[in-house]
XYZ file of C-alpha atoms in Angstrom:
483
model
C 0.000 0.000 0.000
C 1.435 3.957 -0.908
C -1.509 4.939 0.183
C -3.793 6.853 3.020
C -7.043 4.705 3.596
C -8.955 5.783 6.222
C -13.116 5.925 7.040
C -13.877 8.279 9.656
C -17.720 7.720 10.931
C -20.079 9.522 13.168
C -23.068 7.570 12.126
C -24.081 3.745 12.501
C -26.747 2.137 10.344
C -29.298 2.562 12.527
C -28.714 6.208 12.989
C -28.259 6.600 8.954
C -31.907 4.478 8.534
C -33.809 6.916 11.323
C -32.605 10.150 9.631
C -33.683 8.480 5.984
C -37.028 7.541 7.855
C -37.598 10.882 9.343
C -36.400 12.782 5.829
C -39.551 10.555 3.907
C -41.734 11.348 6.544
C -40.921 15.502 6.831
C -41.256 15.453 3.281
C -44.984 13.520 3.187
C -46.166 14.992 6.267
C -44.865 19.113 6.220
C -44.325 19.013 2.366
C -42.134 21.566 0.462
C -42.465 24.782 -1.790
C -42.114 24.301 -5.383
C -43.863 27.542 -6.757
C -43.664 26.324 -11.018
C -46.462 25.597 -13.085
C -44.900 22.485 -14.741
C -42.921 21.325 -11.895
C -46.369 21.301 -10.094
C -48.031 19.970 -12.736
C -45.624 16.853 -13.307
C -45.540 15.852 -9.255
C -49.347 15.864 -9.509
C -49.444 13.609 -12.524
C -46.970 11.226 -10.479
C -49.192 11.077 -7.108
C -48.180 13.630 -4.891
C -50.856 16.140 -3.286
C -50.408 19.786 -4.717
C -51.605 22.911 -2.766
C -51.438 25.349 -6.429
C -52.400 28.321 -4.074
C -49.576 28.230 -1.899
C -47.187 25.824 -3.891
C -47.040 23.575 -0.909
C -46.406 19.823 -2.520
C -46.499 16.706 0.053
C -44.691 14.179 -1.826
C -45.583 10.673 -1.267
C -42.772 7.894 -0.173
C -43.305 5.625 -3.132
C -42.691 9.064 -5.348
C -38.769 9.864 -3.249
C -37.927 6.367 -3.103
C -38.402 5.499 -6.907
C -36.259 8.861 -7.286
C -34.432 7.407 -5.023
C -33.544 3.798 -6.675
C -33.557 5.782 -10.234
C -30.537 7.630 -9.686
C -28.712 5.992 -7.346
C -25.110 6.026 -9.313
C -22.591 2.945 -9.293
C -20.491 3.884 -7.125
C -17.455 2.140 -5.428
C -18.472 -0.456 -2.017
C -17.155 0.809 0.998
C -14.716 -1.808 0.851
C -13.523 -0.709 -2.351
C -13.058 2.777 -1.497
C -10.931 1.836 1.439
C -8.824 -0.380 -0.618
C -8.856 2.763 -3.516
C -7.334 5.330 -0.489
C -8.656 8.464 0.193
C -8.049 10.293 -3.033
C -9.238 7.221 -5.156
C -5.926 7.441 -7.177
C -6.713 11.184 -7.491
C -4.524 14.349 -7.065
C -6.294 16.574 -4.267
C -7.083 20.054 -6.232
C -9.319 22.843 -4.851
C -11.505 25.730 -6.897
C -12.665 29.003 -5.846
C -15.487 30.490 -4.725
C -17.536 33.608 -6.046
C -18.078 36.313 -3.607
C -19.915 40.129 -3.773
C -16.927 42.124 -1.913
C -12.954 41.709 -2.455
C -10.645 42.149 0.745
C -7.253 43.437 -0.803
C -4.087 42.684 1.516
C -3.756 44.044 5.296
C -7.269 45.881 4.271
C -9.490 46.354 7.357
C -12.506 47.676 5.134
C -14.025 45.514 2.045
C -14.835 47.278 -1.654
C -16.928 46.121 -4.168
C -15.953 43.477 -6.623
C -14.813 44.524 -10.031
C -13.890 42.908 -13.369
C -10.351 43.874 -12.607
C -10.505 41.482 -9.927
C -11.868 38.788 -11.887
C -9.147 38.592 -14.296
C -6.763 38.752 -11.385
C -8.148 35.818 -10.393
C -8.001 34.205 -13.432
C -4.230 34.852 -13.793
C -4.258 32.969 -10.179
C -6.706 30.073 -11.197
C -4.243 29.344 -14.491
C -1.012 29.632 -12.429
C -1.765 28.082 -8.904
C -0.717 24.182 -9.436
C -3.674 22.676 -7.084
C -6.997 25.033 -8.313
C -8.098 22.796 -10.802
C -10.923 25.187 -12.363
C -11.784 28.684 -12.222
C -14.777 30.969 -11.785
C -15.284 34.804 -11.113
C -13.513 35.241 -7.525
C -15.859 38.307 -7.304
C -19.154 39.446 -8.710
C -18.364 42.575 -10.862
C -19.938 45.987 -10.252
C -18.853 47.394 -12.879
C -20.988 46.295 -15.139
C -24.858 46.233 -15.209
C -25.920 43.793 -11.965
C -28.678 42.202 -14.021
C -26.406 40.687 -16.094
C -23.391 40.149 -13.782
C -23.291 36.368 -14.349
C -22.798 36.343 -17.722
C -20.266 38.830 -18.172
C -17.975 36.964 -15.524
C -18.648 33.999 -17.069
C -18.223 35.987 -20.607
C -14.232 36.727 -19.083
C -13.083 33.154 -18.025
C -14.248 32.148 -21.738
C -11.854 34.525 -22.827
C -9.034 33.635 -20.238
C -9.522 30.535 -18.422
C -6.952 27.873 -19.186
C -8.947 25.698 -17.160
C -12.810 24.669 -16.654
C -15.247 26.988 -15.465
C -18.634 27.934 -14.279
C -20.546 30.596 -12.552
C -23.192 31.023 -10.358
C -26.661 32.593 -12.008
C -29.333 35.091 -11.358
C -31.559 34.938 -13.807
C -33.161 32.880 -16.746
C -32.092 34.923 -19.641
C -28.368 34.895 -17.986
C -28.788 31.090 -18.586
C -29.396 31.104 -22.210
C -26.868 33.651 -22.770
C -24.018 31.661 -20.386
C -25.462 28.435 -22.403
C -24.823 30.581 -25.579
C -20.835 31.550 -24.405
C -20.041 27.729 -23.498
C -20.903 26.369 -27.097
C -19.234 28.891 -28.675
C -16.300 28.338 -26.079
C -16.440 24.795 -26.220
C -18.353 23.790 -29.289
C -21.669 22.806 -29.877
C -21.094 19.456 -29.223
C -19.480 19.623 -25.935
C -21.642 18.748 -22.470
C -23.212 21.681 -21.891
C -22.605 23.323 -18.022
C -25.096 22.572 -14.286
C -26.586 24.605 -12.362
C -26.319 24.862 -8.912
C -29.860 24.650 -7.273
C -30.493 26.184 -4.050
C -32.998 26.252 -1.765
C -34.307 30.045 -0.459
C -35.637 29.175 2.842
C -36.956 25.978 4.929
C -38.149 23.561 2.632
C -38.915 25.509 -0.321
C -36.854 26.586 -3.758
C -38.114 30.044 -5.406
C -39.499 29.929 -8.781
C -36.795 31.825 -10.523
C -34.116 28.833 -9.297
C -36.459 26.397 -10.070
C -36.758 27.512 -13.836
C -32.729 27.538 -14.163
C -32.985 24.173 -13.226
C -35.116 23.211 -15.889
C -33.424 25.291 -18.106
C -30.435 23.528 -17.936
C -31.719 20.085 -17.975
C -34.015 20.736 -20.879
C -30.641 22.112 -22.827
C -28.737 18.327 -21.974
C -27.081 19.990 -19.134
C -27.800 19.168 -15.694
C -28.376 20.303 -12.307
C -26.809 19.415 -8.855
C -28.598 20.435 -5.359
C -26.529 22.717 -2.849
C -28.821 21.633 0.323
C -27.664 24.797 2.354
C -29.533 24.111 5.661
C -28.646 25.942 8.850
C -28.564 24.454 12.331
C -30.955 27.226 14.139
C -31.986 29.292 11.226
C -34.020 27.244 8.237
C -33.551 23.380 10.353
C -33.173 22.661 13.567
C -30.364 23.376 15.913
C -29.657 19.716 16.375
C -26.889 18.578 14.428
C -29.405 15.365 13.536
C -32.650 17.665 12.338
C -29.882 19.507 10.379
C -29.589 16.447 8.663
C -32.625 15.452 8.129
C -33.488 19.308 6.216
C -30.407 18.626 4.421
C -31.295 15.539 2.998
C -34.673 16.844 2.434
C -33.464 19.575 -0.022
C -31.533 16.859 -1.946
C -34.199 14.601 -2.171
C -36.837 17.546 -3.172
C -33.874 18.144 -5.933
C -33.577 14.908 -7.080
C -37.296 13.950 -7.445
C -37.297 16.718 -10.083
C -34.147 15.488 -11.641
C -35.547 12.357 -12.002
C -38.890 13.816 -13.168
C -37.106 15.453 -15.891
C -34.879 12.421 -16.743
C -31.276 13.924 -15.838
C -28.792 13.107 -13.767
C -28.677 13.104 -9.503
C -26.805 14.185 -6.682
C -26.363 14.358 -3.110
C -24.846 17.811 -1.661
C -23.586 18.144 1.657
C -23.337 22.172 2.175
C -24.955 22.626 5.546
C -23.611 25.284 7.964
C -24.493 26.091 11.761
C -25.659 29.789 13.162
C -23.517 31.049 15.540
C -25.602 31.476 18.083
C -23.809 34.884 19.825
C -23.695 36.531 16.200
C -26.467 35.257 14.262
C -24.520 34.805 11.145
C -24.046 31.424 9.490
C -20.218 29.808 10.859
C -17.781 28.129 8.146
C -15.352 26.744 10.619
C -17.049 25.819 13.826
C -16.699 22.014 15.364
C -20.457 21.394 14.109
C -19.379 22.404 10.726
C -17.032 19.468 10.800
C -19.343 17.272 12.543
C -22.143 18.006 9.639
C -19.452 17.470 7.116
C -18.524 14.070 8.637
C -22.557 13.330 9.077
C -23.199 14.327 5.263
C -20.516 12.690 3.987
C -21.578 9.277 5.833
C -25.616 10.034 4.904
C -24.468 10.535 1.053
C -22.524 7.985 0.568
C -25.061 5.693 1.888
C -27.300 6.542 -0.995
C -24.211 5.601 -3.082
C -23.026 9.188 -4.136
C -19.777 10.860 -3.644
C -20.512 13.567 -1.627
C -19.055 17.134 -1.355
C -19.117 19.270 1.533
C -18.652 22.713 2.940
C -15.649 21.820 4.904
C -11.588 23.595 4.402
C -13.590 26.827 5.563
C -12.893 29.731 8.191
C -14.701 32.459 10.393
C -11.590 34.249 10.013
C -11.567 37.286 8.334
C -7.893 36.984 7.570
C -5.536 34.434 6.976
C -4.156 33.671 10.276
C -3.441 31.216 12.906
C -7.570 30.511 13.329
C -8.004 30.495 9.398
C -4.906 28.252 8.779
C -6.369 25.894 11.566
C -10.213 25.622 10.912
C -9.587 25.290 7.163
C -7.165 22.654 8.205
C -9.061 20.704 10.246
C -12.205 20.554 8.473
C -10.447 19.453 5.469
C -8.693 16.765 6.733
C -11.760 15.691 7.598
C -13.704 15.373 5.317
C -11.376 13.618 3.064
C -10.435 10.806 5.456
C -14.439 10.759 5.487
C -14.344 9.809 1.724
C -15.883 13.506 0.389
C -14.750 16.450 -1.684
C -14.861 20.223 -0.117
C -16.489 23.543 -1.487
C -15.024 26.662 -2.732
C -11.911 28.404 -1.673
C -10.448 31.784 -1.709
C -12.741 32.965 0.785
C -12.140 34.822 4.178
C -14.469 34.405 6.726
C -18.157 32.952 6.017
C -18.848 34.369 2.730
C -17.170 38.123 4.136
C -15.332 38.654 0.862
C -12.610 36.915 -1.449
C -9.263 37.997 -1.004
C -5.947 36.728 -3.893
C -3.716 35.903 -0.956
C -6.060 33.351 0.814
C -6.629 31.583 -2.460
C -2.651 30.895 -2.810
C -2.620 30.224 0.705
C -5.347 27.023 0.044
C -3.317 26.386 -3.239
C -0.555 25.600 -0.376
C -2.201 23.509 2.189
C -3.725 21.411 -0.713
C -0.542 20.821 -2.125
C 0.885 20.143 1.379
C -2.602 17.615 1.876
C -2.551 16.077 -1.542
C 1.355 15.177 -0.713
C 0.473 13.654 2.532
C -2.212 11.414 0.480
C -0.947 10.467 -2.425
C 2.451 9.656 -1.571
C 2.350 7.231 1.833
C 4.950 5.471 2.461
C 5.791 3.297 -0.306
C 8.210 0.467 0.553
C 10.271 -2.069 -1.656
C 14.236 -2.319 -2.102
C 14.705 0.800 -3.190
C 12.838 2.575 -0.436
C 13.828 0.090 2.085
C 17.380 1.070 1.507
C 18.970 -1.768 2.569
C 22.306 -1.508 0.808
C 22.383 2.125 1.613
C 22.215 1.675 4.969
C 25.265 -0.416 4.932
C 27.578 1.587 2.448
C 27.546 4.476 4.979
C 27.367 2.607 7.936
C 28.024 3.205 11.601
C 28.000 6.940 12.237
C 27.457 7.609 8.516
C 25.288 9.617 6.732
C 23.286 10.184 3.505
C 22.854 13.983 2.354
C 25.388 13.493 -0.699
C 24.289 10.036 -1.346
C 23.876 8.736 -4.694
C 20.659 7.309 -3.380
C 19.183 10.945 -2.178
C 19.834 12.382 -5.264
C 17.990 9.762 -6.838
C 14.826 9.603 -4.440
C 14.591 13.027 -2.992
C 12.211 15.093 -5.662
C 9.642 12.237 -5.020
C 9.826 12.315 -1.150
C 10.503 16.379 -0.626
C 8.412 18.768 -1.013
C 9.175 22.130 -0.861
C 6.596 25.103 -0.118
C 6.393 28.385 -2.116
C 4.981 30.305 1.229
C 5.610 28.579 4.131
C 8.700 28.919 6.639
C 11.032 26.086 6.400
C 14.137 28.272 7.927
C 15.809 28.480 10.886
C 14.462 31.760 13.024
C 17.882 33.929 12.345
C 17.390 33.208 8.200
C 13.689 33.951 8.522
C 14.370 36.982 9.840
C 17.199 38.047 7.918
C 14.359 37.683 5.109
C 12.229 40.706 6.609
C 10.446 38.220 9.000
C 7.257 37.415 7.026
C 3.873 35.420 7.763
C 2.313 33.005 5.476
C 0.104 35.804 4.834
C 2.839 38.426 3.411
C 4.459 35.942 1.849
C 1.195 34.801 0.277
C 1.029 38.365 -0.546
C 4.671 38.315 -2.424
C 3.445 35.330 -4.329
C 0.226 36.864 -5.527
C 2.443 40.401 -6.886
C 4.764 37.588 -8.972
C 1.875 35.645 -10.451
C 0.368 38.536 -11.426
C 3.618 40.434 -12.552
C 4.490 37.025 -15.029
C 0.623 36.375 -15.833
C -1.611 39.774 -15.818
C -3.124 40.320 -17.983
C -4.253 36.478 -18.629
C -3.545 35.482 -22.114
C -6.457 35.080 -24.520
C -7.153 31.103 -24.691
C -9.745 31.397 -27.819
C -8.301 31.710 -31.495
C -9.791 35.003 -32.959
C -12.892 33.889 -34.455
C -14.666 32.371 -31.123
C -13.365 35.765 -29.793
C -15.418 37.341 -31.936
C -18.435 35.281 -31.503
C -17.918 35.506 -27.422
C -17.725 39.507 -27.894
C -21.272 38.953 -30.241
C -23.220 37.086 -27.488
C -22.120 39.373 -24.621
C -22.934 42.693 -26.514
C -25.932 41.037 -27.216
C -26.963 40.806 -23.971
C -26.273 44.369 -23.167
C -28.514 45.083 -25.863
C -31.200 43.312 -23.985
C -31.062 44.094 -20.520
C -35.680 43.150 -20.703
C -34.528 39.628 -20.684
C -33.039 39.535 -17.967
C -36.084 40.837 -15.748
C -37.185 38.101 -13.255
C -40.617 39.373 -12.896
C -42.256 37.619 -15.671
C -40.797 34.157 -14.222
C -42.396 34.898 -10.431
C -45.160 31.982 -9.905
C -48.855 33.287 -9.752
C -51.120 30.500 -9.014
């Protein structure tokens, strides 16, 4: 074995079958929102008991668990996940989240995102080695707010060496971002998801609920961020949290499998802090609820991601570097995936140094996982042992010059100096150095270079003046549900 395997649990069967039993019955008994026309029109055609003045659905057990046995994936056993290690032969890679407000370095006040942060963050996204994709660190102001979405998503088409998405506000944003990724990718290609989100306990507004469609009726697809709150929209219990969370996926999926696309099983729930009011990224019940939803969606047979490698801090520092560790660690010796990064505090801003800062600690992670300990001859070292003997050592050994790249590794940001060289250096944190990283990145890579030959730049520039053109179809208010 070179290997981590590991299975961290907080839940036995029996606790796994109650919440299941308890999800069916919330979602028979209490019922959920669903305010669209053909949404409601489809659930009543398949048995469940529609309410068309409020929107209020109670969906019947026979209707979830056909969803249920529908779209259960193939998925690895337990048993073969543990034999598979943690990463399932995978490198561990992060991507970053989208936020309204930027928090530049040392900055005790936040500013509105703007499209100069946005490519600034692409430039990151195509240099940092762990970020695997990209997406609009920032929402940009400067630019009509209607339409926000698509012109973010309009730059990574332009600049992005590697995937990306966007989160959406409106319908005509999704035809338009649907537009940009077939002439980005070709018509051909799978066409981007949608994040779904519910807007309250137990219910999904209209406007999300059309996206969803949208993109499934276009051969995209959809996946379900279940964001339940312990003491806001589900109960304070870590367990009732649970069950709302599950809830929300299973609401999801019996649409997705209504509509014939693909499932999923999200695991983004969060906690209230209960002093502040506001919801906490790195509290010990957000890794307890990451542990929980990792067990709970696994258990369905899906691979799980969850809200974990997150902070309260709203700067990188000692509490930042040790909730994001923690919760990540976690949750991937639980056998699931994490959410966005770049982010300082819960949802308080993005800031460039944080995101090369969780480039960092993945790299460190996915170094920790992947490698192990492998052991055969060479590594056993036998012979090399013996040639320098009693007393002896290895530094200029033939044998560490051949197996030291593979068993080092070296960090961009973090101290690895003696105290008198680190201060000779200016004495930096992670945080200034972070800081030094992110002016070279952007010094070598800013601006991003175009990755589109002319022509699709051309046809990119069409679809996005286009839109500006248009700014009436982007209005939500012809999309709100009247019964």
């Amino acid at each position: 074995m070179n290997h981590i395997r590991a299975r961290i649990e907080v839940l036995d069967e029996a606790d796994l079958q109650r919440i299941h039993e308890a999800t069916l019955t919330v979602l028979w008994r209490t019922g959920c929102r669903l305010p669209h026309r053909r949404i409601l029109d489809r659930l009543e055609e398949r048995g469940a008991m529609v309410d068309r003045a409020s929107a209020v659905v109670h969906l019947p057990e026979a209707l979830v668990l056909a969803a249920m046995d529908a779209l259960r994936p193939a998925t690895p056993s337990p048993d073969e996940r543990w034999a598979q290690g943690v990463l399932r032969g995978r490198r561990l890679t992060i991507s970053p989240g989208n936020e309204a407000n930027m928090v530049d370095y040392g900055a005790l006040e936040r500013r509105r995102g703007a499209s100069t942060d946005v490519l600034q963050g692409i430039a990151l996204c195509n240099a940092l080695s762990h970020v695997r994709s990209a997406m609009p660190l920032v929402t940009p102001s400067d630019c009509p707010a209607a339409m926000a979405d698509v012109y973010g998503y309009y730059l990574c088409a332009l600049y992005s060496a590697k995937p990306f998405s966007v989160y959406l506000i409106s319908p005509g944003a999704a035809e338009a971002i649907l537009a940009l990724s077939a002439a980005r990718h070709g018509r051909e290609a799978r066409r981007p998801g949608y994040l779904l989100e519910p807007n309250g306990a137990l219910s999904y507004d209209e406007i999300s609920l059309e996206l969803a469609l949208r993109f499934a009726e276009a051969g995209g697809s959809f996946h379900i961020g279940p964001m339940a709150m312990a003491g806001l929209d589900a109960p304070v219990t870590l367990a009732g949290t649970l069950v709302m969370q599950n809830a929300y996926n299973w609401i999801g999926n019996v649409i997705a499998h209504l509509w014939g696309t693909t499932g999923s099983w999200g695991g983004g729930a969060h906690a209230v802090d209960m002093r502040s009011m506001l919801c906490s990224f790195g509290s010990p019940n957000q890794v307890l609820l990451g542990l929980g939803a990792a067990q709970l969606g696994q258990w369905y047979g899906f691979q799980p991601s969850v809200n974990s490698a997150l902070t309260d801090a709203c700067t990188p520092d000692f509490q930042g570097g040790f909730e994001k560790g923690v919760s990540a660690l976690t949750a991937l010796l639980a056998g699931a995936s994490f959410g966005a990064q770049g982010i300082v505090g819960a949802d308080q801003g993005a800031s460039l140094e944080q995101l090369v800062i969780d480039n960092e600690w993945a790299s460190y992670i996915d170094h920790i996982l992947s490698h192990g300990i492998p052991v055969d001859d060479a590594t056993l070292a036998v012979d090399e042992i013996a040639q320098a003997g009693i007393l002896g050592g290895h530094i200029a050994s033939e044998h560490t010059v051949r197996h030291m790249r593979e068993t080092y590794w070296r960090s961009t940001i973090f101290n690895h100096e003696c105290f008198d060289a680190w201060a000779e250096r200016g004495g930096h944190d992670a945080y200034a150095r972070a800081h030094q990283e992110v002016e070279r990145i952007l010094a070598a890579h800013y601006p991003p270079t175009l990755q589109v030959e002319e022509s699709v730049r051309g046809e990119l520039e069409a679809i996005w003046q286009d839109a500006l053109a248009h700014p009436e179809r982007f209005r939500v208010e012809a999309w709100r549900y009247t019964p």
